[in-house]
């Protein structure tokens, strides 16, 4: 007989007391003005079970991080305060709550950027046909501006501060969003990153 997977064992044997379920991060686009809203208390607490891990929707590290409508941030005091009751509600039901911190980089357009500036990235080269055949509508993306070498430490610092803010808001940890073609991925992928510095 094949051994049962550990997760399955936990679910079936201890299912009534421990639900080691993970909620994947899911962008909701309901954080008006990039501030988490009180209705997220209900949303996240409904998805909490004792011992379960929830990863919050991708949450911007700065005012250049956004690329989708009404996504939350965690770079201002107001945002940190708005997260607190949401985190408290998850903790009250025994959940473990991580904040996913992100920066979309070039997957953005001027409308999401301060002063209508170009989105920032590792590169300023145009999008590849590969991206154009994906679900993302490149017509809505503004060509990016390549970060200068001396600007990069500020972006690192934005992530550092966002992580610190997440802990202040009560989160148990952070997940750094380093995939899906967003800023960190733009630096990590040779197809996109054409830097020599
Ligand atoms: C509407 C929607 C929003 C998502 N938002 C995020 C997100 O904010 N951060 C993230 O890392 N993944 C996000 N994802 C990816 C999911 O977390 C998940 O990894 C993906 O749906 C694959 O999981 P599955 O194989 O269980 O469907 C999103 C997916 C969907 C469908």
Short mmCIF file of C-alpha atoms and ligand atoms in Angstrom, two decimals:
data_model
loop_
_atom_site.label_atom_id
_atom_site.label_comp_id
_atom_site.label_asym_id
_atom_site.label_seq_id
_atom_site.Cartn_x
_atom_site.Cartn_y
_atom_site.Cartn_z
CA UNK A 1 0.00 0.00 0.00
CA UNK A 2 1.33 3.44 -0.89
CA UNK A 3 1.98 5.70 2.14
CA UNK A 4 -0.61 8.41 2.52
CA UNK A 5 0.67 11.93 1.87
CA UNK A 6 1.42 13.79 5.07
CA UNK A 7 -1.08 16.56 4.29
CA UNK A 8 -3.82 14.00 3.69
CA UNK A 9 -3.03 12.31 7.01
CA UNK A 10 -3.26 15.58 8.86
CA UNK A 11 -6.54 16.38 7.18
CA UNK A 12 -8.17 13.07 7.86
CA UNK A 13 -6.79 12.16 11.29
CA UNK A 14 -6.70 15.57 12.90
CA UNK A 15 -9.21 17.20 10.65
CA UNK A 16 -11.56 18.21 13.41
CA UNK A 17 -8.89 20.13 15.33
CA UNK A 18 -6.26 21.17 12.80
CA UNK A 19 -6.81 22.18 9.19
CA UNK A 20 -3.39 22.67 7.65
CA UNK A 21 -4.89 24.41 4.66
CA UNK A 22 -3.08 27.13 2.76
CA UNK A 23 -4.91 29.98 1.10
CA UNK A 24 -2.93 31.05 -1.97
CA UNK A 25 -2.52 34.78 -2.50
CA UNK A 26 -5.36 36.11 -4.63
CA UNK A 27 -5.52 39.66 -5.91
CA UNK A 28 -8.99 41.02 -5.21
CA UNK A 29 -8.84 44.61 -6.50
CA UNK A 30 -11.10 45.89 -3.74
CA UNK A 31 -8.67 48.00 -1.72
CA UNK A 32 -9.89 51.39 -2.78
CA UNK A 33 -7.15 53.99 -2.97
CA UNK A 34 -4.66 51.19 -2.20
CA UNK A 35 -6.01 51.01 1.37
CA UNK A 36 -7.32 47.64 2.65
CA UNK A 37 -11.05 47.94 3.41
CA UNK A 38 -13.07 46.66 6.40
CA UNK A 39 -14.87 44.13 4.18
CA UNK A 40 -11.56 42.24 3.95
CA UNK A 41 -12.09 41.28 7.61
CA UNK A 42 -15.01 39.11 6.56
CA UNK A 43 -13.25 37.84 3.42
CA UNK A 44 -10.13 36.62 5.21
CA UNK A 45 -11.78 35.42 8.41
CA UNK A 46 -14.23 33.32 6.37
CA UNK A 47 -11.19 31.58 4.87
CA UNK A 48 -9.40 31.03 8.19
CA UNK A 49 -9.22 27.73 10.00
CA UNK A 50 -7.25 26.98 13.14
CA UNK A 51 -3.62 26.38 12.22
CA UNK A 52 -4.27 27.24 8.58
CA UNK A 53 -1.89 29.50 6.66
CA UNK A 54 -3.28 32.40 4.68
CA UNK A 55 -1.19 34.43 2.29
CA UNK A 56 -2.73 37.82 1.70
CA UNK A 57 -3.27 39.20 -1.77
CA UNK A 58 -0.23 40.82 -3.35
CA UNK A 59 0.40 44.08 -1.52
CA UNK A 60 2.38 46.98 -2.94
CA UNK A 61 5.65 48.06 -1.36
CA UNK A 62 5.54 51.62 -2.69
CA UNK A 63 3.56 54.06 -4.80
CA UNK A 64 5.32 52.77 -7.95
CA UNK A 65 4.45 49.15 -7.22
CA UNK A 66 0.89 49.01 -8.54
CA UNK A 67 -0.30 47.65 -11.87
CA UNK A 68 -3.88 46.61 -11.20
CA UNK A 69 -6.86 48.61 -9.96
CA UNK A 70 -7.46 49.01 -6.24
CA UNK A 71 -4.76 46.68 -4.93
CA UNK A 72 -3.63 47.17 -1.34
CA UNK A 73 -0.36 48.64 -0.21
CA UNK A 74 1.67 48.59 2.96
CA UNK A 75 3.93 51.60 2.61
CA UNK A 76 1.85 54.19 4.51
CA UNK A 77 0.73 54.44 8.12
CA UNK A 78 -2.92 54.48 6.96
CA UNK A 79 -2.42 51.17 5.12
CA UNK A 80 -0.71 49.58 8.12
CA UNK A 81 -3.57 50.66 10.41
CA UNK A 82 -6.13 49.36 7.90
CA UNK A 83 -4.47 45.93 7.83
CA UNK A 84 -4.50 45.58 11.63
CA UNK A 85 -8.18 44.61 12.17
CA UNK A 86 -7.98 42.22 9.22
CA UNK A 87 -4.94 40.48 10.71
CA UNK A 88 -6.58 40.48 14.15
CA UNK A 89 -9.65 38.73 12.75
CA UNK A 90 -7.54 35.97 11.22
CA UNK A 91 -5.60 35.54 14.46
CA UNK A 92 -8.83 35.44 16.46
CA UNK A 93 -9.79 32.32 14.51
CA UNK A 94 -6.36 30.74 15.00
CA UNK A 95 -4.97 31.37 11.53
CA UNK A 96 -1.41 32.17 10.51
CA UNK A 97 -1.30 35.16 8.20
CA UNK A 98 1.50 36.21 5.85
CA UNK A 99 1.53 39.36 3.77
CA UNK A 100 2.67 38.97 0.19
CA UNK A 101 4.72 42.00 -0.74
CA UNK A 102 5.22 42.88 -4.40
CA UNK A 103 6.22 45.36 -7.02
CA UNK A 104 4.84 44.82 -10.52
CA UNK A 105 7.71 46.63 -12.25
CA UNK A 106 6.94 47.08 -15.94
CA UNK A 107 3.57 45.29 -15.78
CA UNK A 108 1.89 48.60 -15.19
CA UNK A 109 0.88 51.78 -16.94
CA UNK A 110 1.06 55.50 -16.35
CA UNK A 111 -2.38 55.59 -14.73
CA UNK A 112 -1.08 53.59 -11.77
CA UNK A 113 2.10 55.62 -11.40
CA UNK A 114 2.79 58.79 -9.40
CA UNK A 115 2.68 61.86 -11.67
CA UNK A 116 1.88 59.62 -14.64
CA UNK A 117 5.51 58.53 -14.88
CA UNK A 118 6.69 55.45 -16.77
CA UNK A 119 6.68 52.20 -14.76
CA UNK A 120 10.13 51.15 -13.58
CA UNK A 121 11.91 47.92 -14.41
CA UNK A 122 15.26 46.23 -14.91
CA UNK A 123 14.91 47.17 -18.57
CA UNK A 124 13.38 49.57 -21.04
CA UNK A 125 13.22 47.13 -23.90
CA UNK A 126 9.79 46.51 -25.46
CA UNK A 127 7.64 43.58 -24.44
CA UNK A 128 8.32 40.30 -26.22
CA UNK A 129 5.74 38.61 -28.47
CA UNK A 130 5.63 35.87 -25.81
CA UNK A 131 4.09 38.32 -23.36
CA UNK A 132 1.80 39.65 -26.04
CA UNK A 133 0.31 36.19 -26.54
CA UNK A 134 -0.39 35.82 -22.81
CA UNK A 135 -3.51 36.98 -21.01
CA UNK A 136 -1.93 40.39 -20.37
CA UNK A 137 -3.07 43.07 -22.78
CA UNK A 138 0.17 44.85 -23.68
CA UNK A 139 -1.79 47.67 -25.24
CA UNK A 140 -2.49 48.81 -21.69
CA UNK A 141 1.14 48.72 -20.57
CA UNK A 142 3.30 51.83 -20.74
CA UNK A 143 6.90 51.21 -21.88
CA UNK A 144 9.08 51.00 -18.80
CA UNK A 145 11.99 53.11 -17.63
CA UNK A 146 15.19 51.25 -16.81
CA UNK A 147 16.19 51.83 -13.18
CA UNK A 148 19.53 53.55 -12.75
CA UNK A 149 22.06 51.55 -10.74
CA UNK A 150 21.96 54.02 -7.89
CA UNK A 151 18.14 53.77 -7.68
CA UNK A 152 18.11 50.04 -7.00
CA UNK A 153 18.99 50.22 -3.27
CA UNK A 154 15.84 52.35 -2.78
CA UNK A 155 13.69 49.56 -4.21
CA UNK A 156 15.37 47.05 -1.89
CA UNK A 157 14.68 49.43 0.95
CA UNK A 158 10.99 49.66 -0.08
CA UNK A 159 10.73 45.88 0.34
CA UNK A 160 12.55 46.06 3.67
CA UNK A 161 10.21 48.76 4.96
CA UNK A 162 7.13 46.94 3.65
CA UNK A 163 8.22 43.80 5.53
CA UNK A 164 8.72 45.84 8.67
CA UNK A 165 5.30 47.44 8.23
CA UNK A 166 3.73 44.01 7.74
CA UNK A 167 5.09 42.87 11.07
CA UNK A 168 3.84 46.09 12.66
CA UNK A 169 0.39 45.38 11.23
CA UNK A 170 0.52 42.02 13.04
CA UNK A 171 1.28 39.66 10.17
CA UNK A 172 3.21 36.53 11.13
CA UNK A 173 5.54 36.86 8.18
CA UNK A 174 5.89 38.02 4.61
CA UNK A 175 6.16 36.32 1.27
CA UNK A 176 8.20 38.25 -1.26
CA UNK A 177 6.48 37.97 -4.62
CA UNK A 178 9.36 37.01 -6.89
CA UNK A 179 7.46 35.33 -9.72
CA UNK A 180 4.88 35.86 -12.45
CA UNK A 181 6.99 38.36 -14.40
CA UNK A 182 6.84 41.13 -11.81
CA UNK A 183 9.77 43.35 -10.81
CA UNK A 184 11.98 40.78 -9.07
CA UNK A 185 11.32 38.30 -11.88
CA UNK A 186 12.21 41.03 -14.39
CA UNK A 187 15.63 41.20 -12.76
CA UNK A 188 15.95 37.42 -12.48
CA UNK A 189 15.08 36.48 -16.05
CA UNK A 190 17.75 36.74 -18.77
CA UNK A 191 15.05 37.21 -21.42
CA UNK A 192 14.06 40.48 -19.76
CA UNK A 193 17.13 41.64 -17.87
CA UNK A 194 19.60 43.06 -20.37
CA UNK A 195 21.64 44.97 -17.78
CA UNK A 196 25.40 44.88 -17.54
CA UNK A 197 25.74 46.63 -14.19
C1 LIG B 1 -7.73 36.05 -9.61
C2 LIG B 1 -6.35 35.57 -9.22
C3 LIG B 1 -5.55 36.39 -8.47
C4 LIG B 1 -4.27 35.98 -8.11
N1 LIG B 1 -3.49 36.79 -7.35
C5 LIG B 1 -2.26 36.38 -6.99
C6 LIG B 1 -1.46 37.19 -6.16
O1 LIG B 1 -1.85 38.28 -5.72
N2 LIG B 1 -0.22 36.72 -5.84
C7 LIG B 1 0.25 35.50 -6.30
O2 LIG B 1 1.39 35.14 -6.00
N3 LIG B 1 -0.52 34.71 -7.05
C8 LIG B 1 -1.75 35.12 -7.40
N4 LIG B 1 -2.53 34.30 -8.15
C9 LIG B 1 -2.06 32.93 -8.41
C10 LIG B 1 -2.68 31.99 -7.37
O3 LIG B 1 -2.26 32.29 -6.05
C11 LIG B 1 -2.28 30.52 -7.62
O4 LIG B 1 -0.91 30.36 -7.50
C12 LIG B 1 -2.68 30.08 -8.97
O5 LIG B 1 -4.05 30.33 -9.16
C13 LIG B 1 -2.38 28.59 -9.20
O6 LIG B 1 -2.97 27.85 -8.19
P1 LIG B 1 -3.88 26.59 -8.55
O7 LIG B 1 -2.96 25.65 -9.29
O8 LIG B 1 -4.33 26.05 -7.24
O9 LIG B 1 -4.99 27.15 -9.39
C14 LIG B 1 -3.79 34.70 -8.52
C15 LIG B 1 -4.62 33.87 -9.27
C16 LIG B 1 -5.87 34.29 -9.61
C17 LIG B 1 -6.75 33.35 -10.41
#
